[in-house]
mmCIF file of C-alpha atoms in Angstrom:
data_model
loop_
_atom_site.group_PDB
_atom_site.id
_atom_site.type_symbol
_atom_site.label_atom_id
_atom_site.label_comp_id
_atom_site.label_asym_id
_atom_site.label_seq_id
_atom_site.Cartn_x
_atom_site.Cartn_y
_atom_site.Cartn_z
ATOM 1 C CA UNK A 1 -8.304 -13.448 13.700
ATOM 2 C CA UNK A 2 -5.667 -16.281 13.323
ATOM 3 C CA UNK A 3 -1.762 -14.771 13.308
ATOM 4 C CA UNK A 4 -0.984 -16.772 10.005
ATOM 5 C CA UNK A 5 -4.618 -14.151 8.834
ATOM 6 C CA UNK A 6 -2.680 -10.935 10.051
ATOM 7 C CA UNK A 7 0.993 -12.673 9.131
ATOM 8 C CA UNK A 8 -0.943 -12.358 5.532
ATOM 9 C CA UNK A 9 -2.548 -8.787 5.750
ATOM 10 C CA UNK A 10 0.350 -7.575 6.833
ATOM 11 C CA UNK A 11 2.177 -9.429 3.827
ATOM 12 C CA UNK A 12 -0.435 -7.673 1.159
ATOM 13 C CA UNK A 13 -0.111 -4.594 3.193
ATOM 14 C CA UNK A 14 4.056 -4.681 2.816
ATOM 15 C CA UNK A 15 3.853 -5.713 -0.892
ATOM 16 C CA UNK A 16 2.813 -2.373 -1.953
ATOM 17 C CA UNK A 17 5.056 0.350 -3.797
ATOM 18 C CA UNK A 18 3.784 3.603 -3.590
ATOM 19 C CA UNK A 19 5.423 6.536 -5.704
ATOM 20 C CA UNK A 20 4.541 10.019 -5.652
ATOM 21 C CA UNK A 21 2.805 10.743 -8.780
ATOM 22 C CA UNK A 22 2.729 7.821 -10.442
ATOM 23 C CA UNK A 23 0.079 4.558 -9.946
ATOM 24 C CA UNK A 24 0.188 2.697 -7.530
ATOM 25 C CA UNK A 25 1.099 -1.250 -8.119
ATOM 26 C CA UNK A 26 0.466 -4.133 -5.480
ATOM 27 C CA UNK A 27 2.042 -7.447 -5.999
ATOM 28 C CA UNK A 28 -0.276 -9.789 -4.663
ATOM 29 C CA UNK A 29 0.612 -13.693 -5.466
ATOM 30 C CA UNK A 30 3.467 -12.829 -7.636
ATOM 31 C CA UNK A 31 0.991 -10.995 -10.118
ATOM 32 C CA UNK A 32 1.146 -7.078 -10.171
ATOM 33 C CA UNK A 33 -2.070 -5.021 -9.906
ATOM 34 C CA UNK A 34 -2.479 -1.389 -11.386
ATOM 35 C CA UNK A 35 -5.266 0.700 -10.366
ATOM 36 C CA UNK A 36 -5.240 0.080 -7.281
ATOM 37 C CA UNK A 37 -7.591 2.356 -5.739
ATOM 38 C CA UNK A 38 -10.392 0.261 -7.391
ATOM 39 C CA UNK A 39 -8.882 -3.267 -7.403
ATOM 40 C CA UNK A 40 -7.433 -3.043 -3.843
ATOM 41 C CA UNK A 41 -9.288 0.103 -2.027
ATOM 42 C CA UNK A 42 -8.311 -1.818 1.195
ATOM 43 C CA UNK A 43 -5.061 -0.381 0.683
ATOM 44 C CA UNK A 44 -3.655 2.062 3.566
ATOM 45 C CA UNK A 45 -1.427 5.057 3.203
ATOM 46 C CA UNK A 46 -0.416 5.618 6.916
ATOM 47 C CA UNK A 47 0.857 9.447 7.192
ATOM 48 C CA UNK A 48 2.632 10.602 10.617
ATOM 49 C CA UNK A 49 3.862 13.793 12.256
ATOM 50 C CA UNK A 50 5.423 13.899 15.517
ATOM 51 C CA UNK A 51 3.559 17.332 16.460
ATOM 52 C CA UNK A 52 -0.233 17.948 15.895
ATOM 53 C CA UNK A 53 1.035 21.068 14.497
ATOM 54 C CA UNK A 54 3.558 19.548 11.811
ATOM 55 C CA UNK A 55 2.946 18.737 8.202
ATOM 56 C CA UNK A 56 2.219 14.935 8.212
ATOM 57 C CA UNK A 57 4.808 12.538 6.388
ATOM 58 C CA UNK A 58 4.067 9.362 4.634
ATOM 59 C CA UNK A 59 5.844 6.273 6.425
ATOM 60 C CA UNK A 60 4.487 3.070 5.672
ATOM 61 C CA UNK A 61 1.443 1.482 4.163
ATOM 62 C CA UNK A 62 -1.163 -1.236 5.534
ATOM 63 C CA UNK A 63 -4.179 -3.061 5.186
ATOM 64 C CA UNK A 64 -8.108 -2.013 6.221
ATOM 65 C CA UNK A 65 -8.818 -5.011 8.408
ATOM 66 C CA UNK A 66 -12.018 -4.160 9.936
ATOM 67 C CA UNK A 67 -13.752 -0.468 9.416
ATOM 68 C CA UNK A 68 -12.114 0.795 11.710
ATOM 69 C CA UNK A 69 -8.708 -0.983 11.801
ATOM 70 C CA UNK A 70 -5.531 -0.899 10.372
ATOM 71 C CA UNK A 71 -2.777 -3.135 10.268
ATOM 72 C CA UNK A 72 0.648 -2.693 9.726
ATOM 73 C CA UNK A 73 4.199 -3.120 10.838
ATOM 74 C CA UNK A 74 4.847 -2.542 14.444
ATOM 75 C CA UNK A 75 7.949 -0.797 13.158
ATOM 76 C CA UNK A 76 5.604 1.898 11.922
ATOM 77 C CA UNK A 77 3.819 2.423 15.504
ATOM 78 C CA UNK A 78 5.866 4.889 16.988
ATOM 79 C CA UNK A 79 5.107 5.927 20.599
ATOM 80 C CA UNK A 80 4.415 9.494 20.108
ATOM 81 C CA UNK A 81 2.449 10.971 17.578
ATOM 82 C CA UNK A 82 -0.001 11.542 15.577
ATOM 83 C CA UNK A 83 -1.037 9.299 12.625
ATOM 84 C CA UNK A 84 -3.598 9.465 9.545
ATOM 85 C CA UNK A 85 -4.907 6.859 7.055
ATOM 86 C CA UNK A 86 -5.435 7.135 3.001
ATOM 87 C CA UNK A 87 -7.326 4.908 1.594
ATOM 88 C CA UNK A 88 -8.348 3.901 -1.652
ATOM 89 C CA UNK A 89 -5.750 6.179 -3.795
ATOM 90 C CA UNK A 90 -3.278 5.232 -6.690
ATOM 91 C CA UNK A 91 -0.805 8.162 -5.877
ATOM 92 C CA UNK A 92 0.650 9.538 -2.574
ATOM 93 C CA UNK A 93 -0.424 13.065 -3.583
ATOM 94 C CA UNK A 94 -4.410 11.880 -3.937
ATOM 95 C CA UNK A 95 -7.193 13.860 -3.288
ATOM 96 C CA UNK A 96 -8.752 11.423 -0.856
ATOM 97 C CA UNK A 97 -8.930 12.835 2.935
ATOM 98 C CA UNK A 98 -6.626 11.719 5.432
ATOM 99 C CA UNK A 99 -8.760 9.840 8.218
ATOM 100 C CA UNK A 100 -7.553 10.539 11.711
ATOM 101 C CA UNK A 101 -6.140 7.575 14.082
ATOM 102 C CA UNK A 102 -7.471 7.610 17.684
ATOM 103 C CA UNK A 103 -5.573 4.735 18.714
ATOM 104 C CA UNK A 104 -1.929 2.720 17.531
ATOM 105 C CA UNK A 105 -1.062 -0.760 19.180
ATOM 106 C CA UNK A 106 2.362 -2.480 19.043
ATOM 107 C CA UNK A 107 2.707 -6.142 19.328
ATOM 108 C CA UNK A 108 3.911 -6.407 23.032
ATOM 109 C CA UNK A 109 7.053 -8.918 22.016
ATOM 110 C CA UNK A 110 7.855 -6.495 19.199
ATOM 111 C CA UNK A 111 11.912 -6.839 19.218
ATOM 112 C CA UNK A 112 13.352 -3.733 17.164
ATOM 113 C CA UNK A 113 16.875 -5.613 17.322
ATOM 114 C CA UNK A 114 15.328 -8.918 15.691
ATOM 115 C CA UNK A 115 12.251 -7.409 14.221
ATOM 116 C CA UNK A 116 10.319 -10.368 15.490
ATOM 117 C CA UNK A 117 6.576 -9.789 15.765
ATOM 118 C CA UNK A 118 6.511 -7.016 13.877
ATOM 119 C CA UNK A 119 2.602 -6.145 13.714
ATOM 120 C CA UNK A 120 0.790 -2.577 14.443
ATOM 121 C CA UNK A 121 -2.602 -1.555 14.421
ATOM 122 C CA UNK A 122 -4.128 1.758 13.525
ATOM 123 C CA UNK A 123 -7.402 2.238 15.612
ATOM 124 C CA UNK A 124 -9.508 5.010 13.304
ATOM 125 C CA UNK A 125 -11.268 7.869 14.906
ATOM 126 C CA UNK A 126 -14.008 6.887 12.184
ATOM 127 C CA UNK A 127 -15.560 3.516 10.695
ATOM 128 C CA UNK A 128 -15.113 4.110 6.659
ATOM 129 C CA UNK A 129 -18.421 3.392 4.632
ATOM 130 C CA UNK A 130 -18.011 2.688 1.102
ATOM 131 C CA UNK A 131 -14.503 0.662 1.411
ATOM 132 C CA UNK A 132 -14.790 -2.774 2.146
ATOM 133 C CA UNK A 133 -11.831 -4.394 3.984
ATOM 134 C CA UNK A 134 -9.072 -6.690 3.009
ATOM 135 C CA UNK A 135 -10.358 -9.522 2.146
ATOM 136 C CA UNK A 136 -8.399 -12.331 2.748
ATOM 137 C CA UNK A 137 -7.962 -15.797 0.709
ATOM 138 C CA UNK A 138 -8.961 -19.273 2.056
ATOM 139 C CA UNK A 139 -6.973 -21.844 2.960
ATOM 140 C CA UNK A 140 -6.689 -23.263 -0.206
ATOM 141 C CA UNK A 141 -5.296 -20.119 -1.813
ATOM 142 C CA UNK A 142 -2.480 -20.136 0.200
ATOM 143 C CA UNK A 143 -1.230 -23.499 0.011
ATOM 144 C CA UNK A 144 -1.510 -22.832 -4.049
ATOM 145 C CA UNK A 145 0.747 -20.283 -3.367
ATOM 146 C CA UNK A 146 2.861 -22.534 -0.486
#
């Protein structure tokens, strides 16, 4: 996958505003989308807790890239921890289950000074059926948009 690819996931992935009990709305080209749990099931919820034992917290959200992939801000890969996924929900407090993370990468030139390179992926202990992933505009979309 091309950077300016997961420069755009992660762009989707960032453009999200997630609220407790209300919908969910992405902005995705300048137009906002409601319902997002069946117009943009792609949509990651990435919960965290620092002990196994802890309740997890929500943190930041991302993008299914693959069925088994996440990505997101390398800001939001901590070192230690333990992370879980939520996909395809319009409110924080959904009843879909929290898939478990196996694996988190950081972009190696990640600068936390500059925030330069600022990409993550979640690794899932699982491939999701049912969800397809992100998918992402051709080249002629973006220029539009450009």
């Amino acid at each position: 996958m091309s950077l300016r690819k997961l420069l755009l996931a992660i762009t989707f992935a960032l453009g999200l505003v997630w609220f407790g009990n209300t919908s969910s709305h992405a902005v995705v080209f300048g137009v906002e989308m409601t319902d997002a749990s069946e117009k943009a099931p792609w949509v990651a919820a990435i919960w965290y807790a620092e002990k196994a034992s802890d309740e997890p917290e929500f943190i930041c959200s991302g993008s299914l890239i693959t069925k088994d992939v996440v990505i997101t801000a390398a800001h939001c890969a901590f070192d230690k921890g333990f992370y879980w996924v939520r996909l395809k929900s319009d409110t924080l407090k959904s009843d879909e289950p929290l898939r478990e993370v196996s694996a988190v990468w950081r972009h190696e030139r990640y600068n936390k000074k500059t925030t330069q390179n600022d990409l993550g992926l979640l690794k899932l202990t699982e491939p999701v059926s049912g969800i397809s992933p992100i998918s992402l505009p051709k080249k002629e979309e973006i220029s539009k948009v450009n």
